[in-house]
Short mmCIF file of C-alpha atoms and ligand atoms in Angstrom, two decimals:
data_model
loop_
_atom_site.label_atom_id
_atom_site.label_comp_id
_atom_site.label_asym_id
_atom_site.label_seq_id
_atom_site.Cartn_x
_atom_site.Cartn_y
_atom_site.Cartn_z
CA MET Y 71 -113.21 23.78 -104.58
CA ASN Y 72 -112.44 22.62 -108.03
CA PRO Y 73 -108.63 22.54 -108.14
CA ILE Y 74 -108.38 23.76 -111.72
CA PHE Y 75 -109.57 27.25 -110.77
CA ALA Y 76 -108.58 27.10 -107.10
CA ASN Y 77 -104.92 26.48 -107.98
CA VAL Y 78 -104.57 28.79 -110.92
CA GLU Y 79 -102.83 32.09 -110.30
CA THR Y 80 -104.41 35.52 -110.83
CA SER Y 81 -104.09 36.48 -114.50
CA VAL Y 82 -100.73 38.06 -115.36
CA PHE Y 83 -102.63 40.96 -116.97
CA GLU Y 84 -104.43 41.81 -113.75
CA THR Y 85 -101.28 41.33 -111.68
CA MET Y 86 -99.18 43.59 -113.90
CA SER Y 87 -101.87 46.28 -114.17
CA ARG Y 88 -102.15 46.30 -110.37
CA LEU Y 89 -98.36 46.62 -109.99
CA ALA Y 90 -98.36 49.40 -112.58
CA ARG Y 91 -101.00 51.33 -110.57
CA GLU Y 92 -99.16 50.82 -107.29
CA ARG Y 93 -95.83 51.95 -108.75
CA GLN Y 94 -97.38 54.64 -110.95
CA ALA Y 95 -95.66 52.95 -113.83
CA ILE Y 96 -96.44 53.45 -117.50
CA ASN Y 97 -98.57 50.41 -118.28
CA LEU Y 98 -97.49 48.68 -121.47
CA GLY Y 99 -98.55 45.32 -120.00
CA GLN Y 100 -102.23 44.52 -120.43
CA GLY Y 101 -103.27 45.14 -124.04
CA PHE Y 102 -105.53 48.16 -124.31
CA PRO Y 103 -105.26 51.49 -126.15
CA ASP Y 104 -105.05 54.71 -124.14
CA ALA Y 105 -107.08 56.72 -126.67
CA PRO Y 106 -110.85 57.03 -126.07
CA GLY Y 107 -111.91 55.07 -129.18
CA PRO Y 108 -114.19 56.18 -132.07
CA ALA Y 109 -116.52 58.95 -130.87
CA ASP Y 110 -119.36 58.07 -133.25
CA VAL Y 111 -119.47 54.43 -132.11
CA ARG Y 112 -119.48 55.51 -128.46
CA ALA Y 113 -122.23 58.08 -129.19
CA LYS Y 114 -124.36 55.31 -130.76
CA ALA Y 115 -124.02 53.25 -127.59
CA ALA Y 116 -124.98 56.24 -125.43
CA GLU Y 117 -128.02 56.94 -127.61
CA ALA Y 118 -129.05 53.31 -127.41
CA VAL Y 119 -128.82 53.37 -123.61
CA VAL Y 120 -130.93 56.50 -123.31
CA ASP Y 121 -133.47 56.00 -126.09
CA GLY Y 122 -133.22 52.34 -127.00
CA TRP Y 123 -134.23 48.93 -125.72
CA ASN Y 124 -132.71 47.99 -122.36
CA GLN Y 125 -134.39 44.65 -121.73
CA TYR Y 126 -133.14 41.22 -122.77
CA PRO Y 127 -132.20 41.10 -126.42
CA PRO Y 128 -132.67 37.82 -128.34
CA MET Y 129 -130.42 35.04 -127.16
CA MET Y 130 -128.54 34.78 -130.46
CA GLY Y 131 -127.95 38.54 -130.58
CA LEU Y 132 -129.78 41.50 -132.13
CA PRO Y 133 -130.76 40.66 -135.73
CA GLU Y 134 -129.25 43.98 -136.88
CA LEU Y 135 -125.90 42.98 -135.39
CA ARG Y 136 -125.94 39.45 -136.81
CA GLU Y 137 -126.68 40.95 -140.23
CA ALA Y 138 -123.89 43.50 -139.76
CA VAL Y 139 -121.41 40.74 -138.84
CA ALA Y 140 -122.37 38.76 -141.96
CA ALA Y 141 -122.01 41.85 -144.19
CA HIS Y 142 -118.72 42.78 -142.54
CA TYR Y 143 -117.13 39.36 -143.04
CA ARG Y 144 -118.43 39.24 -146.60
CA ARG Y 145 -116.80 42.63 -147.30
CA PHE Y 146 -113.44 41.98 -145.61
CA GLN Y 147 -112.96 38.21 -145.76
CA GLY Y 148 -115.21 37.03 -148.61
CA LEU Y 149 -117.25 34.79 -146.30
CA ALA Y 150 -120.89 33.89 -146.95
CA LEU Y 151 -122.50 33.41 -143.54
CA ASP Y 152 -126.20 33.06 -142.80
CA PRO Y 153 -127.02 35.62 -140.08
CA ASN Y 154 -129.94 33.51 -138.89
CA ALA Y 155 -128.22 30.16 -138.54
CA GLU Y 156 -124.47 30.73 -138.47
CA ILE Y 157 -123.82 33.80 -136.30
CA MET Y 158 -124.19 34.30 -132.56
CA ILE Y 159 -123.32 37.29 -130.37
CA THR Y 160 -121.55 36.63 -127.07
CA SER Y 161 -120.27 38.67 -124.14
CA GLY Y 162 -116.78 39.03 -125.56
CA ALA Y 163 -114.55 36.50 -127.24
CA THR Y 164 -113.85 35.06 -123.80
CA GLU Y 165 -117.41 33.85 -123.42
CA ALA Y 166 -117.34 32.51 -126.97
CA LEU Y 167 -114.18 30.53 -126.18
CA ALA Y 168 -115.54 29.18 -122.90
CA GLY Y 169 -118.83 28.22 -124.54
CA ALA Y 170 -117.17 26.53 -127.51
CA LEU Y 171 -114.88 24.48 -125.29
CA LEU Y 172 -117.72 23.46 -122.97
CA ALA Y 173 -119.94 22.57 -125.91
CA LEU Y 174 -117.43 20.63 -127.99
CA ILE Y 175 -115.21 18.75 -125.53
CA GLU Y 176 -116.16 15.53 -123.80
CA PRO Y 177 -114.06 14.45 -120.82
CA GLY Y 178 -110.94 12.69 -122.07
CA ASP Y 179 -110.94 14.31 -125.53
CA GLU Y 180 -107.62 15.64 -126.64
CA VAL Y 181 -107.31 19.31 -127.47
CA VAL Y 182 -104.40 20.65 -129.51
CA LEU Y 183 -103.12 23.99 -128.21
CA PHE Y 184 -100.42 26.19 -129.72
CA GLN Y 185 -98.21 27.81 -127.13
CA PRO Y 186 -97.61 30.68 -126.45
CA MET Y 187 -101.35 30.64 -125.73
CA TYR Y 188 -103.74 33.23 -124.33
CA ASP Y 189 -104.00 32.70 -120.59
CA ALA Y 190 -107.66 31.63 -120.51
CA TYR Y 191 -107.20 28.67 -122.87
CA LEU Y 192 -105.61 26.04 -120.69
CA PRO Y 193 -107.82 26.38 -117.57
CA LEU Y 194 -110.93 26.40 -119.79
CA VAL Y 195 -109.81 23.33 -121.73
CA LYS Y 196 -109.02 21.45 -118.52
CA ARG Y 197 -112.27 22.49 -116.82
CA ALA Y 198 -114.15 21.17 -119.84
CA GLY Y 199 -112.39 17.83 -119.28
CA GLY Y 200 -110.02 18.14 -122.24
CA ALA Y 201 -106.52 16.66 -122.28
CA PRO Y 202 -104.14 19.29 -123.70
CA ARG Y 203 -101.54 18.45 -126.36
CA PHE Y 204 -99.13 21.23 -127.15
CA VAL Y 205 -97.46 22.52 -130.26
CA THR Y 206 -94.66 24.79 -129.07
CA LEU Y 207 -93.94 27.88 -131.16
CA ARG Y 208 -90.67 29.70 -130.65
CA PRO Y 209 -89.23 33.07 -131.57
CA PRO Y 210 -88.16 34.58 -133.83
CA HIS Y 211 -90.31 32.89 -136.52
CA TRP Y 212 -93.06 31.16 -134.43
CA ARG Y 213 -93.76 28.68 -137.25
CA PHE Y 214 -95.04 25.10 -137.02
CA ASP Y 215 -94.39 22.31 -139.49
CA GLU Y 216 -95.86 18.96 -140.38
CA ALA Y 217 -93.78 17.09 -137.78
CA ASP Y 218 -95.00 19.45 -135.01
CA LEU Y 219 -98.62 18.74 -135.91
CA ALA Y 220 -98.04 15.01 -136.36
CA ALA Y 221 -96.65 14.87 -132.80
CA ALA Y 222 -99.69 16.67 -131.32
CA PHE Y 223 -102.65 15.14 -133.20
CA SER Y 224 -104.00 11.66 -132.48
CA ASP Y 225 -107.16 9.65 -132.99
CA ARG Y 226 -108.45 11.19 -129.77
CA THR Y 227 -108.07 14.79 -130.96
CA ARG Y 228 -111.47 16.47 -130.81
CA VAL Y 229 -110.68 20.19 -130.84
CA VAL Y 230 -107.83 22.40 -132.04
CA LEU Y 231 -107.66 25.86 -130.48
CA PHE Y 232 -105.85 28.23 -132.81
CA ASN Y 233 -105.17 31.94 -132.34
CA ASN Y 234 -104.35 33.92 -135.47
CA PRO Y 235 -103.03 36.66 -135.45
CA LEU Y 236 -101.19 35.30 -132.43
CA ASN Y 237 -101.11 37.09 -129.07
CA PRO Y 238 -98.44 37.60 -127.70
CA ALA Y 239 -96.18 36.76 -130.66
CA GLY Y 240 -97.54 39.31 -133.15
CA MET Y 241 -97.36 36.51 -135.73
CA VAL Y 242 -99.81 36.28 -138.63
CA TYR Y 243 -100.11 32.82 -140.20
CA ASP Y 244 -100.41 32.69 -143.97
CA ARG Y 245 -102.54 30.56 -146.23
CA GLU Y 246 -99.90 27.85 -146.48
CA ALA Y 247 -99.68 27.37 -142.69
CA LEU Y 248 -103.48 27.39 -142.47
CA ALA Y 249 -103.76 24.78 -145.23
CA LEU Y 250 -101.36 22.50 -143.35
CA LEU Y 251 -103.39 22.85 -140.16
CA ALA Y 252 -106.61 22.27 -142.11
CA ARG Y 253 -105.18 19.05 -143.54
CA PHE Y 254 -104.62 17.71 -140.01
CA CYS Y 255 -108.07 18.85 -138.79
CA ILE Y 256 -109.68 16.99 -141.68
CA GLU Y 257 -107.54 13.87 -141.37
CA TYR Y 258 -108.22 13.57 -137.63
CA ASP Y 259 -111.82 14.78 -137.86
CA ALA Y 260 -111.22 17.64 -135.41
CA ILE Y 261 -113.07 20.93 -134.99
CA ALA Y 262 -110.95 24.08 -135.06
CA VAL Y 263 -111.88 26.81 -132.60
CA CYS Y 264 -110.33 29.88 -134.24
CA ASP Y 265 -109.64 32.85 -132.00
CA GLU Y 266 -109.39 35.62 -134.58
CA VAL Y 267 -109.96 38.62 -132.31
CA TRP Y 268 -106.93 40.38 -133.84
CA GLU Y 269 -108.14 39.91 -137.43
CA HIS Y 270 -108.30 43.65 -138.17
CA VAL Y 271 -105.09 44.61 -136.41
CA VAL Y 272 -102.63 43.46 -139.09
CA PHE Y 273 -99.85 45.52 -140.63
CA ASP Y 274 -97.73 46.15 -143.71
CA GLY Y 275 -100.61 45.55 -146.13
CA ARG Y 276 -101.47 42.08 -144.83
CA ALA Y 277 -105.00 40.69 -145.14
CA HIS Y 278 -106.31 38.29 -142.53
CA VAL Y 279 -107.21 34.83 -143.84
CA PRO Y 280 -109.80 33.05 -141.66
CA LEU Y 281 -109.24 29.32 -141.17
CA ILE Y 282 -112.95 28.72 -141.89
CA ALA Y 283 -112.27 29.87 -145.50
CA ILE Y 284 -109.70 27.13 -146.17
CA ASP Y 285 -110.96 24.16 -148.20
CA GLY Y 286 -112.66 21.55 -146.06
CA MET Y 287 -112.96 23.80 -142.96
CA ARG Y 288 -116.36 25.43 -143.55
CA GLU Y 289 -118.17 22.66 -141.62
CA ARG Y 290 -115.51 22.15 -138.94
CA ALA Y 291 -114.40 25.62 -137.83
CA VAL Y 292 -115.73 27.98 -135.18
CA LYS Y 293 -114.64 31.53 -135.96
CA ILE Y 294 -114.49 33.94 -133.01
CA GLY Y 295 -114.17 37.73 -133.28
CA SER Y 296 -114.34 40.64 -130.83
CA ALA Y 297 -115.66 44.19 -131.18
CA GLY Y 298 -113.28 45.22 -128.42
CA LYS Y 299 -110.32 44.82 -130.74
CA ILE Y 300 -111.98 46.05 -133.93
CA PHE Y 301 -113.00 49.36 -132.34
CA SER Y 302 -110.15 49.79 -129.84
CA LEU Y 303 -112.73 49.55 -127.04
CA THR Y 304 -111.43 46.57 -125.11
CA GLY Y 305 -113.88 46.98 -122.23
CA TRP Y 306 -116.76 46.38 -124.61
CA LYS Y 307 -117.36 42.71 -124.24
CA VAL Y 308 -119.13 41.98 -127.50
CA GLY Y 309 -117.97 38.86 -129.34
CA PHE Y 310 -119.10 37.18 -132.55
CA VAL Y 311 -119.15 33.45 -133.19
CA CYS Y 312 -119.54 32.03 -136.69
CA ALA Y 313 -120.03 28.33 -137.42
CA ALA Y 314 -122.01 25.97 -139.62
CA PRO Y 315 -125.58 25.41 -138.32
CA LYS Y 316 -124.92 21.95 -136.89
CA ILE Y 317 -122.06 23.19 -134.68
CA MET Y 318 -123.87 26.45 -133.90
CA LYS Y 319 -126.75 24.53 -132.33
CA ALA Y 320 -124.39 23.13 -129.69
CA LEU Y 321 -122.63 26.47 -129.16
CA ALA Y 322 -125.98 28.18 -128.62
CA LYS Y 323 -126.85 25.70 -125.87
CA ALA Y 324 -123.67 26.59 -123.99
CA HIS Y 325 -124.26 30.33 -124.50
CA GLN Y 326 -127.84 30.12 -123.20
CA PHE Y 327 -126.60 28.89 -119.84
CA ILE Y 328 -123.47 31.04 -119.50
CA THR Y 329 -124.62 34.60 -120.20
CA PHE Y 330 -127.68 34.02 -122.41
CA THR Y 331 -127.19 37.47 -123.90
CA THR Y 332 -125.10 40.63 -124.20
CA PRO Y 333 -126.06 44.29 -123.50
CA PRO Y 334 -128.35 45.42 -126.36
CA ASN Y 335 -127.05 48.98 -126.51
CA LEU Y 336 -123.48 47.87 -127.12
CA GLN Y 337 -124.78 45.45 -129.73
CA SER Y 338 -126.49 48.24 -131.70
CA ALA Y 339 -123.41 50.45 -131.51
CA VAL Y 340 -121.24 47.59 -132.79
CA ALA Y 341 -123.70 46.95 -135.65
CA TYR Y 342 -123.29 50.61 -136.62
CA GLY Y 343 -119.50 50.39 -136.33
CA LEU Y 344 -119.10 47.25 -138.44
CA ALA Y 345 -120.72 49.09 -141.34
CA LYS Y 346 -118.23 51.95 -141.24
CA ASP Y 347 -116.26 52.76 -144.40
CA ASP Y 348 -113.13 50.83 -145.29
CA SER Y 349 -111.22 54.03 -144.52
CA TYR Y 350 -111.97 53.71 -140.78
CA PHE Y 351 -110.40 50.26 -140.64
CA ALA Y 352 -107.44 51.31 -142.77
CA ALA Y 353 -106.78 54.34 -140.56
CA MET Y 354 -106.97 52.20 -137.43
CA ARG Y 355 -104.31 49.86 -138.80
CA GLU Y 356 -102.11 52.69 -140.00
CA GLY Y 357 -102.26 54.39 -136.63
CA PHE Y 358 -101.21 51.24 -134.78
CA GLN Y 359 -98.55 50.47 -137.37
CA ARG Y 360 -97.07 53.93 -136.83
CA SER Y 361 -97.03 53.33 -133.08
CA ARG Y 362 -95.40 49.92 -133.59
CA ASP Y 363 -92.67 51.51 -135.69
CA ARG Y 364 -92.12 54.41 -133.32
CA PHE Y 365 -91.82 52.17 -130.29
CA GLY Y 366 -89.80 49.49 -132.11
CA ARG Y 367 -87.29 52.09 -133.29
CA GLY Y 368 -86.94 53.46 -129.77
CA LEU Y 369 -86.36 49.98 -128.33
CA ALA Y 370 -83.77 49.15 -130.99
CA GLU Y 371 -81.96 52.45 -130.34
CA ARG Y 372 -81.68 51.39 -126.70
CA GLY Y 373 -80.03 48.12 -127.64
CA PHE Y 374 -83.01 45.78 -127.29
CA ALA Y 375 -83.41 42.85 -129.69
CA VAL Y 376 -86.84 43.61 -131.16
CA LEU Y 377 -88.82 40.74 -132.71
CA PRO Y 378 -91.05 41.40 -135.72
CA SER Y 379 -94.74 42.19 -135.19
CA ALA Y 380 -97.08 41.55 -138.12
CA GLY Y 381 -100.27 42.13 -136.14
CA THR Y 382 -101.91 42.64 -132.68
CA TYR Y 383 -101.08 45.50 -130.27
CA PHE Y 384 -97.85 43.80 -129.24
CA LEU Y 385 -94.15 44.01 -129.82
CA ASN Y 386 -91.75 41.57 -128.19
CA ILE Y 387 -88.10 41.77 -127.28
CA ASP Y 388 -85.72 38.90 -126.71
CA ILE Y 389 -83.86 39.72 -123.51
CA ALA Y 390 -81.20 36.99 -123.88
CA PRO Y 391 -78.80 39.03 -126.08
CA LEU Y 392 -78.63 41.67 -123.33
CA GLY Y 393 -77.63 39.02 -120.79
CA PHE Y 394 -81.00 38.43 -119.04
CA SER Y 395 -82.30 34.89 -118.57
CA ASP Y 396 -85.65 35.26 -116.77
CA ASP Y 397 -88.53 37.29 -118.19
CA PHE Y 398 -90.43 37.42 -114.86
CA ASP Y 399 -87.41 38.86 -113.05
CA PHE Y 400 -86.89 41.27 -115.92
CA CYS Y 401 -90.50 42.50 -115.85
CA THR Y 402 -90.52 42.80 -112.06
CA ARG Y 403 -87.40 44.94 -112.23
CA LEU Y 404 -88.79 46.96 -115.12
CA VAL Y 405 -91.95 47.91 -113.23
CA GLU Y 406 -90.31 48.39 -109.82
CA GLU Y 407 -87.10 50.17 -110.80
CA HIS Y 408 -87.85 51.74 -114.18
CA GLY Y 409 -91.58 52.42 -113.92
CA VAL Y 410 -92.67 50.52 -117.02
CA ALA Y 411 -95.01 47.52 -116.94
CA ALA Y 412 -94.65 44.75 -119.54
CA ILE Y 413 -95.73 41.10 -119.76
CA PRO Y 414 -93.35 38.14 -119.40
CA ALA Y 415 -94.24 35.87 -122.32
CA SER Y 416 -93.48 32.73 -120.29
CA ALA Y 417 -96.94 33.31 -118.76
CA PHE Y 418 -98.27 32.06 -122.11
CA TYR Y 419 -96.34 28.79 -121.97
CA VAL Y 420 -96.49 25.69 -119.79
CA GLU Y 421 -93.29 24.78 -118.00
CA ASN Y 422 -91.50 27.95 -119.06
CA ALA Y 423 -90.75 26.54 -122.51
CA VAL Y 424 -89.59 30.04 -123.49
CA LYS Y 425 -88.17 32.31 -120.78
CA THR Y 426 -86.60 35.30 -122.47
CA VAL Y 427 -89.38 37.06 -124.38
CA VAL Y 428 -91.03 40.20 -123.01
CA ARG Y 429 -94.20 41.70 -124.50
CA PHE Y 430 -94.98 45.42 -124.73
CA CYS Y 431 -98.32 46.90 -125.78
CA PHE Y 432 -97.62 49.73 -128.25
CA ALA Y 433 -101.30 50.69 -128.77
CA LYS Y 434 -100.67 53.98 -126.97
CA GLN Y 435 -100.40 57.65 -127.75
CA ASP Y 436 -96.97 58.94 -128.76
CA ALA Y 437 -96.41 60.69 -125.44
CA THR Y 438 -97.05 57.44 -123.54
CA LEU Y 439 -94.63 55.48 -125.76
CA ASP Y 440 -91.97 58.18 -125.63
CA GLY Y 441 -92.33 58.45 -121.86
CA ALA Y 442 -91.84 54.70 -121.52
CA LEU Y 443 -88.83 54.70 -123.85
CA ALA Y 444 -87.19 57.45 -121.81
CA ARG Y 445 -87.47 55.18 -118.76
CA LEU Y 446 -85.86 52.29 -120.60
CA ASP Y 447 -82.58 54.03 -121.24
CA ASN Y 448 -80.34 52.02 -118.97
CA VAL Y 449 -81.78 48.58 -118.47
CA ARG Y 450 -78.81 46.23 -118.06
CA PRO Y 451 -78.14 43.14 -115.95
CA ARG Y 452 -76.54 43.87 -112.60
N1 PMP M 617 -108.34 36.04 -127.23
C1 PMP M 617 -107.20 36.72 -127.39
C2 PMP M 617 -106.08 36.11 -128.16
C3 PMP M 617 -107.07 37.99 -126.84
O1 PMP M 617 -105.94 38.66 -126.99
C4 PMP M 617 -108.16 38.53 -126.10
C5 PMP M 617 -108.10 39.87 -125.44
N2 PMP M 617 -106.98 40.55 -125.52
C6 PMP M 617 -109.32 37.79 -125.97
C7 PMP M 617 -109.38 36.54 -126.54
C8 PMP M 617 -110.49 38.29 -125.19
O2 PMP M 617 -111.36 39.04 -125.96
P1 PMP M 617 -112.66 39.70 -125.29
O3 PMP M 617 -112.19 40.90 -124.52
O4 PMP M 617 -113.54 40.06 -126.44
O5 PMP M 617 -113.27 38.70 -124.40
N1 LIG M 618 -106.04 40.25 -124.03
C1 LIG M 618 -105.39 41.28 -123.27
C2 LIG M 618 -103.89 41.08 -123.41
O1 LIG M 618 -103.46 40.15 -124.03
C3 LIG M 618 -105.72 41.20 -121.82
C4 LIG M 618 -107.09 40.75 -121.50
C5 LIG M 618 -107.21 40.50 -120.02
O2 LIG M 618 -106.75 41.28 -119.22
N2 LIG M 618 -107.79 39.39 -119.68
O3 LIG M 618 -103.15 41.84 -122.88
#
C-alpha cells in the first residue's frame, strides 16, 4: 500500500465525532451547525430530485450554477469571472483541493503550507509528489512576516496553499498580508491555491478579500469555495473553483478523472441559494457572531483564556494559563470526563509545533452551547 495513506491516522474530526457519540458528549469538535439549514434551499434540492434532471450533469457543472457563482462573486467580492472558462463545480472543496494539487504539482516541486493547516492538505500534497515547506503561525495573532515567507519560498516553489479565513485559528488575513504573500508568489513564479471556504463566515463587519483580487494574482491563483459553508449545510459537497482559463484547463483534467461531476439537484439548489438577498448572508453572519459571543463569554467566565475569532465556526482557547500542557490529553479528558468534544489544534501542525490550543465549534443552537458550558464548570489540572 502507498505509505502516505497507509500510515496516516484517521482524521481527528472523525475520531472525535465517534468518541462524542460513544460518550454521548456534546459535540463541539467537528465543524457543523446543529440547525437544519435554510428551508427554501433544501426545498429546491428536494424539488430538483423529484422533478429535475438526475443523470450526469456537464463535467464543468450546470451552466446555471456557474453563472450564479460568477454573479455571486461579482456582487460580494467585485470579481469578474467568465462562467464558461473560469469556473468549475466540484464535489466539495475537498475534491477541488485534491484536483488542484494533483494537477499543479510535479514530483519534487516545493509547496508552501501555512500551519495550522486543514488535515487533508499535507497527505494530498505528499501524494501528489510535493515537498512541503512550512510557515508556522502561532497564537494569539497568527501573523506571518516577510522573513517567514523568505524562509519558506525557494526557486523550487511551485504551489502555495493558503487558507483564509483560517481554520482552526479563526484568523482573517487583511489586504496587507495578502499583498505580501502575492509579492512572494509573483517573485517565485508560484501558483496560489486559495482555500476560501469560510469567505462568508466573517464577523464584526469584516469583508473577505480574495487573494485572486490582489494585483498580479489574477493569472496565478486558484480560488476555492464551498456551498456547505455558505449555506450551513456541510454535508452538501458542492465546491466552486475559479481560475484563469489556462490554469482551469489543467484543473478540469484532474476533475474529469476524480469525480467528473457533482449531483445535479444539489447544484440547482446552490444556484438558487447563491442568488439570495444580501440579507440572508448578513443574517447568517450575525447569527454565528451571536453564538461566538455567547460561547466566548461563557468560556471566559469559567476562567478559560479565549483567543479572538474573526471568522469560521471556531473559537480557540489557550490551555497553558490554566496549567495544561497537552491539548490531546485535555480533549480526551474533556470528552471522557466532562462530556464535551473539542479538537486539539496540534492535529493541524506537524511535530506538535503548538500544543496548547483547543478548538470549539460554536455554530450551534443556544441550548447546545449552554449545555456544553455547564459541563465545563470545573475543568482544572489534577
Ligand atoms: N477546507 C477547509 C479549511 C475546511 O474547513 C473544510 C471543511 N470544514 C474544507 C476545506 C472542506 O470543504 P468541503 O466540505 O466543501 O469539501
Ligand atoms: N472542516 C470540518 C472541521 O474543520 C471537518 C470536515 C471533516 O470532518 N473532514 O471541523
